[in-house]
PDB file of C-alpha atoms in Angstrom:
ATOM      1  CA  UNK A   1      21.852  12.354 -37.294  1.00  0.00           C
ATOM      2  CA  UNK A   2      19.338  14.958 -37.762  1.00  0.00           C
ATOM      3  CA  UNK A   3      16.680  12.486 -37.109  1.00  0.00           C
ATOM      4  CA  UNK A   4      18.075  11.419 -33.772  1.00  0.00           C
ATOM      5  CA  UNK A   5      18.541  15.219 -32.767  1.00  0.00           C
ATOM      6  CA  UNK A   6      14.915  15.824 -33.758  1.00  0.00           C
ATOM      7  CA  UNK A   7      13.764  12.652 -31.729  1.00  0.00           C
ATOM      8  CA  UNK A   8      15.973  13.605 -28.585  1.00  0.00           C
ATOM      9  CA  UNK A   9      14.576  17.337 -28.741  1.00  0.00           C
ATOM     10  CA  UNK A  10      10.958  15.945 -28.971  1.00  0.00           C
ATOM     11  CA  UNK A  11      11.576  13.369 -25.945  1.00  0.00           C
ATOM     12  CA  UNK A  12      12.933  16.261 -24.019  1.00  0.00           C
ATOM     13  CA  UNK A  13       9.975  18.676 -24.874  1.00  0.00           C
ATOM     14  CA  UNK A  14       7.619  15.796 -24.029  1.00  0.00           C
ATOM     15  CA  UNK A  15       9.375  14.895 -20.567  1.00  0.00           C
ATOM     16  CA  UNK A  16       9.057  18.618 -19.851  1.00  0.00           C
ATOM     17  CA  UNK A  17       5.374  18.879 -20.537  1.00  0.00           C
ATOM     18  CA  UNK A  18       4.838  15.481 -18.572  1.00  0.00           C
ATOM     19  CA  UNK A  19       6.839  16.837 -15.538  1.00  0.00           C
ATOM     20  CA  UNK A  20       5.060  20.021 -15.454  1.00  0.00           C
ATOM     21  CA  UNK A  21       1.599  18.429 -15.828  1.00  0.00           C
ATOM     22  CA  UNK A  22       2.613  16.316 -12.959  1.00  0.00           C
ATOM     23  CA  UNK A  23       3.673  19.253 -10.726  1.00  0.00           C
ATOM     24  CA  UNK A  24       0.374  21.058 -11.520  1.00  0.00           C
ATOM     25  CA  UNK A  25      -1.826  18.049 -10.567  1.00  0.00           C
ATOM     26  CA  UNK A  26       0.381  17.810  -7.293  1.00  0.00           C
ATOM     27  CA  UNK A  27      -0.162  21.626  -6.631  1.00  0.00           C
ATOM     28  CA  UNK A  28      -3.921  21.029  -7.437  1.00  0.00           C
ATOM     29  CA  UNK A  29      -3.953  18.212  -4.879  1.00  0.00           C
ATOM     30  CA  UNK A  30      -2.187  20.118  -2.136  1.00  0.00           C
ATOM     31  CA  UNK A  31      -4.770  23.116  -2.683  1.00  0.00           C
ATOM     32  CA  UNK A  32      -7.820  20.557  -2.243  1.00  0.00           C
ATOM     33  CA  UNK A  33      -6.499  19.035   0.791  1.00  0.00           C
ATOM     34  CA  UNK A  34      -5.996  22.356   2.217  1.00  0.00           C
ATOM     35  CA  UNK A  35      -9.590  22.996   1.709  1.00  0.00           C
ATOM     36  CA  UNK A  36     -10.868  19.876   2.793  1.00  0.00           C
ATOM     37  CA  UNK A  37      -8.610  19.256   5.861  1.00  0.00           C
ATOM     38  CA  UNK A  38      -7.713  22.757   7.139  1.00  0.00           C
ATOM     39  CA  UNK A  39     -10.211  25.195   5.690  1.00  0.00           C
ATOM     40  CA  UNK A  40     -13.419  22.915   6.233  1.00  0.00           C
ATOM     41  CA  UNK A  41     -12.423  20.626   9.098  1.00  0.00           C
ATOM     42  CA  UNK A  42     -10.090  23.271  10.987  1.00  0.00           C
ATOM     43  CA  UNK A  43      -7.048  21.182  11.140  1.00  0.00           C
ATOM     44  CA  UNK A  44      -5.035  24.518  11.816  1.00  0.00           C
ATOM     45  CA  UNK A  45      -2.014  22.467  12.830  1.00  0.00           C
ATOM     46  CA  UNK A  46      -1.654  21.721   9.034  1.00  0.00           C
ATOM     47  CA  UNK A  47      -1.171  25.329   7.875  1.00  0.00           C
ATOM     48  CA  UNK A  48       2.557  25.308   7.915  1.00  0.00           C
ATOM     49  CA  UNK A  49       2.875  21.938   6.028  1.00  0.00           C
ATOM     50  CA  UNK A  50       0.169  22.943   3.339  1.00  0.00           C
ATOM     51  CA  UNK A  51       1.034  26.734   2.733  1.00  0.00           C
ATOM     52  CA  UNK A  52       4.045  28.247   1.438  1.00  0.00           C
ATOM     53  CA  UNK A  53       6.209  30.332   3.699  1.00  0.00           C
ATOM     54  CA  UNK A  54       5.447  33.590   1.755  1.00  0.00           C
ATOM     55  CA  UNK A  55       1.552  32.804   1.509  1.00  0.00           C
ATOM     56  CA  UNK A  56      -0.447  36.084   0.943  1.00  0.00           C
ATOM     57  CA  UNK A  57      -4.480  35.798   0.866  1.00  0.00           C
ATOM     58  CA  UNK A  58      -5.101  38.586  -1.795  1.00  0.00           C
ATOM     59  CA  UNK A  59      -8.115  40.223  -0.159  1.00  0.00           C
ATOM     60  CA  UNK A  60     -10.539  42.928  -1.507  1.00  0.00           C
ATOM     61  CA  UNK A  61      -9.069  45.555   0.477  1.00  0.00           C
ATOM     62  CA  UNK A  62      -5.372  44.349   1.414  1.00  0.00           C
ATOM     63  CA  UNK A  63      -3.250  41.249   1.512  1.00  0.00           C
ATOM     64  CA  UNK A  64      -2.594  39.353   4.727  1.00  0.00           C
ATOM     65  CA  UNK A  65      -0.181  36.849   5.674  1.00  0.00           C
ATOM     66  CA  UNK A  66      -0.667  33.130   6.849  1.00  0.00           C
ATOM     67  CA  UNK A  67      -1.007  33.970  10.593  1.00  0.00           C
ATOM     68  CA  UNK A  68      -3.588  36.720  10.135  1.00  0.00           C
ATOM     69  CA  UNK A  69      -5.588  34.491   7.565  1.00  0.00           C
ATOM     70  CA  UNK A  70      -5.252  31.629   9.989  1.00  0.00           C
ATOM     71  CA  UNK A  71      -6.972  33.759  12.844  1.00  0.00           C
ATOM     72  CA  UNK A  72      -9.616  35.038  10.478  1.00  0.00           C
ATOM     73  CA  UNK A  73     -10.306  31.306   9.504  1.00  0.00           C
ATOM     74  CA  UNK A  74     -10.627  30.306  13.244  1.00  0.00           C
ATOM     75  CA  UNK A  75     -13.041  33.313  13.565  1.00  0.00           C
ATOM     76  CA  UNK A  76     -15.135  31.743  10.799  1.00  0.00           C
ATOM     77  CA  UNK A  77     -14.992  28.407  12.510  1.00  0.00           C
ATOM     78  CA  UNK A  78     -16.460  29.999  15.642  1.00  0.00           C
ATOM     79  CA  UNK A  79     -19.031  31.904  13.982  1.00  0.00           C
ATOM     80  CA  UNK A  80     -20.171  28.992  11.763  1.00  0.00           C
ATOM     81  CA  UNK A  81     -19.264  25.611  13.664  1.00  0.00           C
ATOM     82  CA  UNK A  82     -20.502  23.487  10.513  1.00  0.00           C
ATOM     83  CA  UNK A  83     -18.846  25.530   8.156  1.00  0.00           C
ATOM     84  CA  UNK A  84     -17.888  23.532   4.868  1.00  0.00           C
ATOM     85  CA  UNK A  85     -15.515  25.405   2.215  1.00  0.00           C
ATOM     86  CA  UNK A  86     -15.671  23.127  -1.082  1.00  0.00           C
ATOM     87  CA  UNK A  87     -13.293  23.560  -3.864  1.00  0.00           C
ATOM     88  CA  UNK A  88     -15.470  23.344  -6.959  1.00  0.00           C
ATOM     89  CA  UNK A  89     -12.865  23.979  -9.617  1.00  0.00           C
ATOM     90  CA  UNK A  90      -9.042  24.017  -9.399  1.00  0.00           C
ATOM     91  CA  UNK A  91      -6.897  25.451 -12.382  1.00  0.00           C
ATOM     92  CA  UNK A  92      -3.146  25.255 -11.993  1.00  0.00           C
ATOM     93  CA  UNK A  93      -0.381  26.971 -14.198  1.00  0.00           C
ATOM     94  CA  UNK A  94       3.117  26.706 -13.243  1.00  0.00           C
ATOM     95  CA  UNK A  95       3.359  26.927  -9.562  1.00  0.00           C
ATOM     96  CA  UNK A  96      -0.074  28.740  -9.167  1.00  0.00           C
ATOM     97  CA  UNK A  97      -3.394  27.212  -8.532  1.00  0.00           C
ATOM     98  CA  UNK A  98      -6.809  29.090  -8.681  1.00  0.00           C
ATOM     99  CA  UNK A  99      -9.474  27.574  -6.605  1.00  0.00           C
ATOM    100  CA  UNK A 100     -13.257  28.392  -7.128  1.00  0.00           C
ATOM    101  CA  UNK A 101     -14.956  27.364  -4.131  1.00  0.00           C
ATOM    102  CA  UNK A 102     -18.331  27.494  -2.426  1.00  0.00           C
ATOM    103  CA  UNK A 103     -18.766  27.985   1.580  1.00  0.00           C
ATOM    104  CA  UNK A 104     -21.855  26.979   3.393  1.00  0.00           C
ATOM    105  CA  UNK A 105     -22.656  27.135   7.076  1.00  0.00           C
ATOM    106  CA  UNK A 106     -24.924  28.171   9.920  1.00  0.00           C
ATOM    107  CA  UNK A 107     -24.024  31.123  11.912  1.00  0.00           C
ATOM    108  CA  UNK A 108     -24.753  29.548  15.599  1.00  0.00           C
ATOM    109  CA  UNK A 109     -21.658  30.849  17.156  1.00  0.00           C
ATOM    110  CA  UNK A 110     -19.881  34.246  17.540  1.00  0.00           C
ATOM    111  CA  UNK A 111     -16.477  34.959  15.851  1.00  0.00           C
ATOM    112  CA  UNK A 112     -15.021  37.859  13.583  1.00  0.00           C
ATOM    113  CA  UNK A 113     -17.210  40.148  15.099  1.00  0.00           C
ATOM    114  CA  UNK A 114     -20.555  38.364  14.094  1.00  0.00           C
ATOM    115  CA  UNK A 115     -23.181  37.778  16.677  1.00  0.00           C
ATOM    116  CA  UNK A 116     -25.137  34.193  16.266  1.00  0.00           C
ATOM    117  CA  UNK A 117     -28.116  34.792  14.294  1.00  0.00           C
ATOM    118  CA  UNK A 118     -28.875  30.864  13.516  1.00  0.00           C
ATOM    119  CA  UNK A 119     -29.090  31.921   9.638  1.00  0.00           C
ATOM    120  CA  UNK A 120     -27.630  29.711   6.950  1.00  0.00           C
ATOM    121  CA  UNK A 121     -25.274  31.189   4.487  1.00  0.00           C
ATOM    122  CA  UNK A 122     -23.472  30.626   1.273  1.00  0.00           C
ATOM    123  CA  UNK A 123     -20.876  32.218  -1.039  1.00  0.00           C
ATOM    124  CA  UNK A 124     -20.543  31.056  -4.591  1.00  0.00           C
ATOM    125  CA  UNK A 125     -17.584  33.103  -5.778  1.00  0.00           C
ATOM    126  CA  UNK A 126     -13.961  33.442  -4.053  1.00  0.00           C
ATOM    127  CA  UNK A 127     -10.653  32.943  -5.409  1.00  0.00           C
ATOM    128  CA  UNK A 128      -7.403  32.305  -3.277  1.00  0.00           C
ATOM    129  CA  UNK A 129      -3.628  31.682  -4.086  1.00  0.00           C
ATOM    130  CA  UNK A 130      -1.934  28.991  -2.028  1.00  0.00           C
TER     131      UNK A 130
END
C-alpha cells in the first residue's frame, strides 16, 4: 500500500512540474509574440489580447498602465519607423516573464519629443513584466 501511495504522490508531483513548465513556456511564447508583433511591428490592436488587464510597465521613475505604455510605444514608432525590439532571453517563473531585449532603429521621424536626427541607436538592456 505504501508503494502505491508513494507512486501516486510522485506522479502527482511530476504532473504539477510538467503543467507548470508548460504554463511557463506558454507565457514565454506570449511575451515573445508581444515583442515581435506589437513592439517591433506596431500591431497595436493586439495589445488587449497579449497584455494582462492589470499590466504595469515598471519604469525607472514610475509605473505606467497599458494605455500610457502603448501611447509611448506609438511615439517610438513615429520617431524610429524601422524600430526592431528583439527579445534575446526570456526567463519564466510562475506567471512572471522577464525579457532581456535589444532595440535598434534609425531616428528619421519625430515622436516622444524627439526631433528627427537620422542617427541609428541601440539599447542593450531593459526588462519588462508582461
